[in-house]
């Protein structure tokens, strides 16, 4: 079982612990005998990568990935998931957010930037 499991009409997605940005995803499509394994990429054990990326972006004068609209969408999604679990019904997510660009696979959280 994954750290986070999301089940929908098309299948189930098992996600690893989101605090570390590592671990494979498992996608169980409806009717499939086996899960599709989607390997993690990039640096492992990435706790703190988000705040580090934000600090580097602020220092460089470029927009960071953790914008307020994304935070609102995350909260809206979590509230919808909670309501769905409580009521046993589908609950839509009304908000949306622009997808942030992923960190490059060679992004190094240990690189000296000062």
mmCIF file of C-alpha atoms in Angstrom, residues 9-111:
data_model
loop_
_atom_site.group_PDB
_atom_site.id
_atom_site.type_symbol
_atom_site.label_atom_id
_atom_site.label_comp_id
_atom_site.label_asym_id
_atom_site.label_seq_id
_atom_site.Cartn_x
_atom_site.Cartn_y
_atom_site.Cartn_z
ATOM 1 C CA UNK A 9 -13.254 5.482 -12.040
ATOM 2 C CA UNK A 10 -10.195 4.707 -14.192
ATOM 3 C CA UNK A 11 -8.123 2.977 -11.525
ATOM 4 C CA UNK A 12 -6.032 3.523 -8.409
ATOM 5 C CA UNK A 13 -2.824 5.500 -7.985
ATOM 6 C CA UNK A 14 -0.473 4.653 -5.113
ATOM 7 C CA UNK A 15 1.930 7.454 -4.222
ATOM 8 C CA UNK A 16 5.010 7.246 -1.992
ATOM 9 C CA UNK A 17 5.649 9.567 0.949
ATOM 10 C CA UNK A 18 5.422 13.092 -0.539
ATOM 11 C CA UNK A 19 7.895 14.482 1.986
ATOM 12 C CA UNK A 20 10.855 12.877 0.249
ATOM 13 C CA UNK A 21 10.147 13.152 -3.508
ATOM 14 C CA UNK A 22 11.307 9.603 -4.122
ATOM 15 C CA UNK A 23 9.798 6.166 -4.486
ATOM 16 C CA UNK A 24 7.984 4.629 -7.406
ATOM 17 C CA UNK A 25 4.370 5.373 -8.274
ATOM 18 C CA UNK A 26 2.035 2.436 -8.827
ATOM 19 C CA UNK A 27 -0.846 2.808 -11.254
ATOM 20 C CA UNK A 28 -3.531 0.137 -11.064
ATOM 21 C CA UNK A 29 -5.757 0.616 -14.125
ATOM 22 C CA UNK A 30 -9.329 -0.648 -13.814
ATOM 23 C CA UNK A 31 -9.406 -4.354 -14.692
ATOM 24 C CA UNK A 32 -5.616 -4.737 -14.800
ATOM 25 C CA UNK A 33 -3.981 -7.737 -13.145
ATOM 26 C CA UNK A 34 -0.760 -5.887 -12.317
ATOM 27 C CA UNK A 35 0.192 -2.341 -11.424
ATOM 28 C CA UNK A 36 2.198 -0.187 -13.803
ATOM 29 C CA UNK A 37 5.343 0.949 -12.015
ATOM 30 C CA UNK A 38 6.332 4.532 -12.758
ATOM 31 C CA UNK A 39 9.895 5.029 -11.498
ATOM 32 C CA UNK A 40 10.862 8.131 -9.560
ATOM 33 C CA UNK A 41 13.422 10.408 -11.184
ATOM 34 C CA UNK A 42 15.677 13.125 -9.855
ATOM 35 C CA UNK A 43 17.454 13.357 -6.521
ATOM 36 C CA UNK A 44 16.351 11.011 -3.748
ATOM 37 C CA UNK A 45 15.632 12.009 -0.159
ATOM 38 C CA UNK A 46 14.506 15.452 -1.228
ATOM 39 C CA UNK A 47 12.923 16.718 1.971
ATOM 40 C CA UNK A 48 13.288 20.492 1.955
ATOM 41 C CA UNK A 49 13.756 20.739 -1.814
ATOM 42 C CA UNK A 50 10.711 22.983 -2.195
ATOM 43 C CA UNK A 51 11.891 25.621 0.253
ATOM 44 C CA UNK A 52 15.422 25.424 -1.169
ATOM 45 C CA UNK A 53 14.094 25.933 -4.693
ATOM 46 C CA UNK A 54 12.014 28.889 -3.449
ATOM 47 C CA UNK A 55 15.033 30.492 -1.771
ATOM 48 C CA UNK A 56 17.167 30.063 -4.891
ATOM 49 C CA UNK A 57 14.389 31.505 -7.080
ATOM 50 C CA UNK A 58 13.898 34.523 -4.826
ATOM 51 C CA UNK A 59 17.641 35.151 -4.790
ATOM 52 C CA UNK A 60 17.765 34.894 -8.602
ATOM 53 C CA UNK A 61 14.722 37.152 -9.003
ATOM 54 C CA UNK A 62 12.643 34.569 -10.858
ATOM 55 C CA UNK A 63 9.170 33.237 -9.965
ATOM 56 C CA UNK A 64 9.203 30.249 -7.629
ATOM 57 C CA UNK A 65 7.071 27.134 -8.037
ATOM 58 C CA UNK A 66 5.091 27.406 -4.787
ATOM 59 C CA UNK A 67 2.682 30.166 -5.799
ATOM 60 C CA UNK A 68 -0.448 31.042 -3.808
ATOM 61 C CA UNK A 69 -2.823 29.829 -6.532
ATOM 62 C CA UNK A 70 -1.209 26.393 -6.377
ATOM 63 C CA UNK A 71 -1.506 26.322 -2.572
ATOM 64 C CA UNK A 72 -5.201 27.226 -2.830
ATOM 65 C CA UNK A 73 -5.761 24.475 -5.403
ATOM 66 C CA UNK A 74 -4.013 21.919 -3.165
ATOM 67 C CA UNK A 75 -6.223 22.888 -0.202
ATOM 68 C CA UNK A 76 -9.346 22.849 -2.404
ATOM 69 C CA UNK A 77 -8.407 19.367 -3.639
ATOM 70 C CA UNK A 78 -7.791 18.077 -0.103
ATOM 71 C CA UNK A 79 -11.137 19.469 1.081
ATOM 72 C CA UNK A 80 -12.887 17.785 -1.867
ATOM 73 C CA UNK A 81 -11.181 14.472 -1.073
ATOM 74 C CA UNK A 82 -12.266 14.751 2.560
ATOM 75 C CA UNK A 83 -15.861 15.576 1.598
ATOM 76 C CA UNK A 84 -15.917 12.658 -0.847
ATOM 77 C CA UNK A 85 -14.644 10.252 1.819
ATOM 78 C CA UNK A 86 -17.206 11.500 4.336
ATOM 79 C CA UNK A 87 -20.196 11.369 1.984
ATOM 80 C CA UNK A 88 -19.222 8.446 -0.240
ATOM 81 C CA UNK A 89 -19.962 10.547 -3.320
ATOM 82 C CA UNK A 90 -17.943 12.160 -6.081
ATOM 83 C CA UNK A 91 -16.978 15.728 -5.194
ATOM 84 C CA UNK A 92 -15.607 18.002 -7.884
ATOM 85 C CA UNK A 93 -12.643 20.310 -7.486
ATOM 86 C CA UNK A 94 -13.667 23.810 -8.575
ATOM 87 C CA UNK A 95 -10.249 25.475 -8.570
ATOM 88 C CA UNK A 96 -7.364 25.014 -10.940
ATOM 89 C CA UNK A 97 -3.749 26.091 -11.071
ATOM 90 C CA UNK A 98 -1.074 26.419 -13.694
ATOM 91 C CA UNK A 99 1.204 23.399 -13.549
ATOM 92 C CA UNK A 100 4.643 24.315 -12.302
ATOM 93 C CA UNK A 101 7.595 23.233 -14.362
ATOM 94 C CA UNK A 102 9.290 20.215 -12.803
ATOM 95 C CA UNK A 103 12.772 20.543 -11.403
ATOM 96 C CA UNK A 104 15.372 19.367 -13.911
ATOM 97 C CA UNK A 105 16.423 15.754 -13.355
ATOM 98 C CA UNK A 106 20.000 16.907 -12.761
ATOM 99 C CA UNK A 107 18.940 19.552 -10.194
ATOM 100 C CA UNK A 108 21.338 19.255 -7.274
ATOM 101 C CA UNK A 109 20.066 20.332 -3.854
ATOM 102 C CA UNK A 110 23.629 20.059 -2.535
ATOM 103 C CA UNK A 111 25.125 22.449 -5.119
#
